[in-house]
Amino acid sequence: MSENSEKRSEIMTSEVALREASNLIRQLAGDGCPGESVKSILRRLERRLKNWTPARVKSIWYADPRVAIRGEELEQLRALIGPRKDGATLDELNDLRSTVARLARYESLLERIDAEFFSPEVSAARDHFGQARGLLGKSSV
């Protein structure tokens, strides 16, 4: 193999690795909240990727062609994404459980303040609670 074709092969491999890393980092970020800025998503990713600099996270998020992804970085991203089953992790389920508990507390607080005035809000909270309960299974909430 000639020197030029070896270099071309390395460049193509690094481009593929960078694209994969960019896709993995976006999967790791998840859907986020409606209206969440890219800046806040990148900050959230920086907290999860402790050994990464903010500039590194941003460069890989945008798949900057000047960046070469290292093998250990790619493995770290794969490991973080790997355990996910059906789009939900244990942390996500725990977050949902705490949200359901907060909704139940808000509901009882609103009923104590003025049940008649807050009945639409209480009804909406009950709907959300019911939907979350259906997602988690009745025994797990």
PDB file of C-alpha atoms in Angstrom, residues 4-84:
ATOM      1  CA  ASN A   4      -0.847   8.306   0.255  1.00  0.00           C
ATOM      2  CA  SER A   5      -3.436   5.552   0.405  1.00  0.00           C
ATOM      3  CA  GLU A   6      -2.442   4.761   4.005  1.00  0.00           C
ATOM      4  CA  LYS A   7      -2.930   8.408   4.968  1.00  0.00           C
ATOM      5  CA  ARG A   8      -6.266   8.498   3.144  1.00  0.00           C
ATOM      6  CA  SER A   9      -7.337   5.361   4.982  1.00  0.00           C
ATOM      7  CA  GLU A  10      -6.356   6.885   8.345  1.00  0.00           C
ATOM      8  CA  ILE A  11      -8.252  10.089   7.542  1.00  0.00           C
ATOM      9  CA  MET A  12     -11.386   8.148   6.559  1.00  0.00           C
ATOM     10  CA  THR A  13     -11.126   6.042   9.730  1.00  0.00           C
ATOM     11  CA  SER A  14     -10.784   9.143  11.888  1.00  0.00           C
ATOM     12  CA  GLU A  15     -13.760  10.781  10.145  1.00  0.00           C
ATOM     13  CA  VAL A  16     -15.895   7.706  10.788  1.00  0.00           C
ATOM     14  CA  ALA A  17     -14.769   7.597  14.428  1.00  0.00           C
ATOM     15  CA  LEU A  18     -15.516  11.308  14.842  1.00  0.00           C
ATOM     16  CA  ARG A  19     -18.990  10.910  13.327  1.00  0.00           C
ATOM     17  CA  GLU A  20     -19.655   7.945  15.610  1.00  0.00           C
ATOM     18  CA  ALA A  21     -18.440   9.904  18.643  1.00  0.00           C
ATOM     19  CA  SER A  22     -20.624  12.858  17.684  1.00  0.00           C
ATOM     20  CA  ASN A  23     -23.667  10.576  17.339  1.00  0.00           C
ATOM     21  CA  LEU A  24     -22.902   8.867  20.647  1.00  0.00           C
ATOM     22  CA  ILE A  25     -22.473  12.155  22.494  1.00  0.00           C
ATOM     23  CA  ARG A  26     -25.808  13.353  21.106  1.00  0.00           C
ATOM     24  CA  GLN A  27     -27.460  10.101  22.237  1.00  0.00           C
ATOM     25  CA  LEU A  28     -25.889  10.581  25.643  1.00  0.00           C
ATOM     26  CA  ALA A  29     -27.386  14.068  25.810  1.00  0.00           C
ATOM     27  CA  GLY A  30     -30.844  12.657  25.131  1.00  0.00           C
ATOM     28  CA  ASP A  31     -33.811  14.748  24.093  1.00  0.00           C
ATOM     29  CA  GLY A  32     -33.389  17.373  26.788  1.00  0.00           C
ATOM     30  CA  CYS A  33     -36.116  19.737  27.871  1.00  0.00           C
ATOM     31  CA  PRO A  34     -38.193  21.747  25.430  1.00  0.00           C
ATOM     32  CA  GLY A  35     -36.422  25.029  24.818  1.00  0.00           C
ATOM     33  CA  GLU A  36     -33.137  23.821  26.330  1.00  0.00           C
ATOM     34  CA  SER A  37     -30.208  25.537  24.657  1.00  0.00           C
ATOM     35  CA  VAL A  38     -27.280  23.699  23.125  1.00  0.00           C
ATOM     36  CA  LYS A  39     -25.071  25.514  25.623  1.00  0.00           C
ATOM     37  CA  SER A  40     -26.933  23.975  28.570  1.00  0.00           C
ATOM     38  CA  ILE A  41     -26.880  20.553  26.889  1.00  0.00           C
ATOM     39  CA  LEU A  42     -23.104  20.842  26.492  1.00  0.00           C
ATOM     40  CA  ARG A  43     -22.744  21.821  30.151  1.00  0.00           C
ATOM     41  CA  ARG A  44     -24.815  18.804  31.151  1.00  0.00           C
ATOM     42  CA  LEU A  45     -22.565  16.598  29.030  1.00  0.00           C
ATOM     43  CA  GLU A  46     -19.449  18.127  30.603  1.00  0.00           C
ATOM     44  CA  ARG A  47     -20.703  17.015  34.019  1.00  0.00           C
ATOM     45  CA  ARG A  48     -21.143  13.436  32.771  1.00  0.00           C
ATOM     46  CA  LEU A  49     -17.836  13.334  30.898  1.00  0.00           C
ATOM     47  CA  LYS A  50     -15.630  14.305  33.822  1.00  0.00           C
ATOM     48  CA  ASN A  51     -12.215  13.935  32.129  1.00  0.00           C
ATOM     49  CA  TRP A  52     -13.251  15.934  29.073  1.00  0.00           C
ATOM     50  CA  THR A  53     -12.649  19.645  28.640  1.00  0.00           C
ATOM     51  CA  PRO A  54     -15.583  21.845  27.630  1.00  0.00           C
ATOM     52  CA  ALA A  55     -13.852  22.574  24.316  1.00  0.00           C
ATOM     53  CA  ARG A  56     -13.464  18.828  23.662  1.00  0.00           C
ATOM     54  CA  VAL A  57     -17.148  18.151  24.321  1.00  0.00           C
ATOM     55  CA  LYS A  58     -18.146  21.004  22.018  1.00  0.00           C
ATOM     56  CA  SER A  59     -15.745  19.946  19.248  1.00  0.00           C
ATOM     57  CA  ILE A  60     -17.020  16.388  19.239  1.00  0.00           C
ATOM     58  CA  TRP A  61     -20.664  17.517  19.514  1.00  0.00           C
ATOM     59  CA  TYR A  62     -20.178  19.506  16.302  1.00  0.00           C
ATOM     60  CA  ALA A  63     -17.878  16.842  14.753  1.00  0.00           C
ATOM     61  CA  ASP A  64     -15.165  19.412  14.119  1.00  0.00           C
ATOM     62  CA  PRO A  65     -12.937  17.910  11.382  1.00  0.00           C
ATOM     63  CA  ARG A  66      -9.818  19.364  13.068  1.00  0.00           C
ATOM     64  CA  VAL A  67     -10.370  17.004  16.014  1.00  0.00           C
ATOM     65  CA  ALA A  68      -9.127  13.435  16.156  1.00  0.00           C
ATOM     66  CA  ILE A  69     -11.127  11.208  18.476  1.00  0.00           C
ATOM     67  CA  ARG A  70      -9.051   8.992  20.730  1.00  0.00           C
ATOM     68  CA  GLY A  71      -9.906   5.327  21.111  1.00  0.00           C
ATOM     69  CA  GLU A  72     -10.452   5.584  24.873  1.00  0.00           C
ATOM     70  CA  GLU A  73     -12.894   8.456  24.359  1.00  0.00           C
ATOM     71  CA  LEU A  74     -14.888   6.429  21.873  1.00  0.00           C
ATOM     72  CA  GLU A  75     -14.909   3.444  24.244  1.00  0.00           C
ATOM     73  CA  GLN A  76     -16.065   5.672  27.111  1.00  0.00           C
ATOM     74  CA  LEU A  77     -18.964   6.984  25.035  1.00  0.00           C
ATOM     75  CA  ARG A  78     -19.913   3.475  23.912  1.00  0.00           C
ATOM     76  CA  ALA A  79     -19.856   2.258  27.511  1.00  0.00           C
ATOM     77  CA  LEU A  80     -22.074   5.129  28.652  1.00  0.00           C
ATOM     78  CA  ILE A  81     -24.590   4.465  25.885  1.00  0.00           C
ATOM     79  CA  GLY A  82     -24.360   0.668  26.003  1.00  0.00           C
ATOM     80  CA  PRO A  83     -26.386  -0.077  29.157  1.00  0.00           C
ATOM     81  CA  ARG A  84     -29.433   1.832  27.888  1.00  0.00           C
TER      82      ARG A  84
END
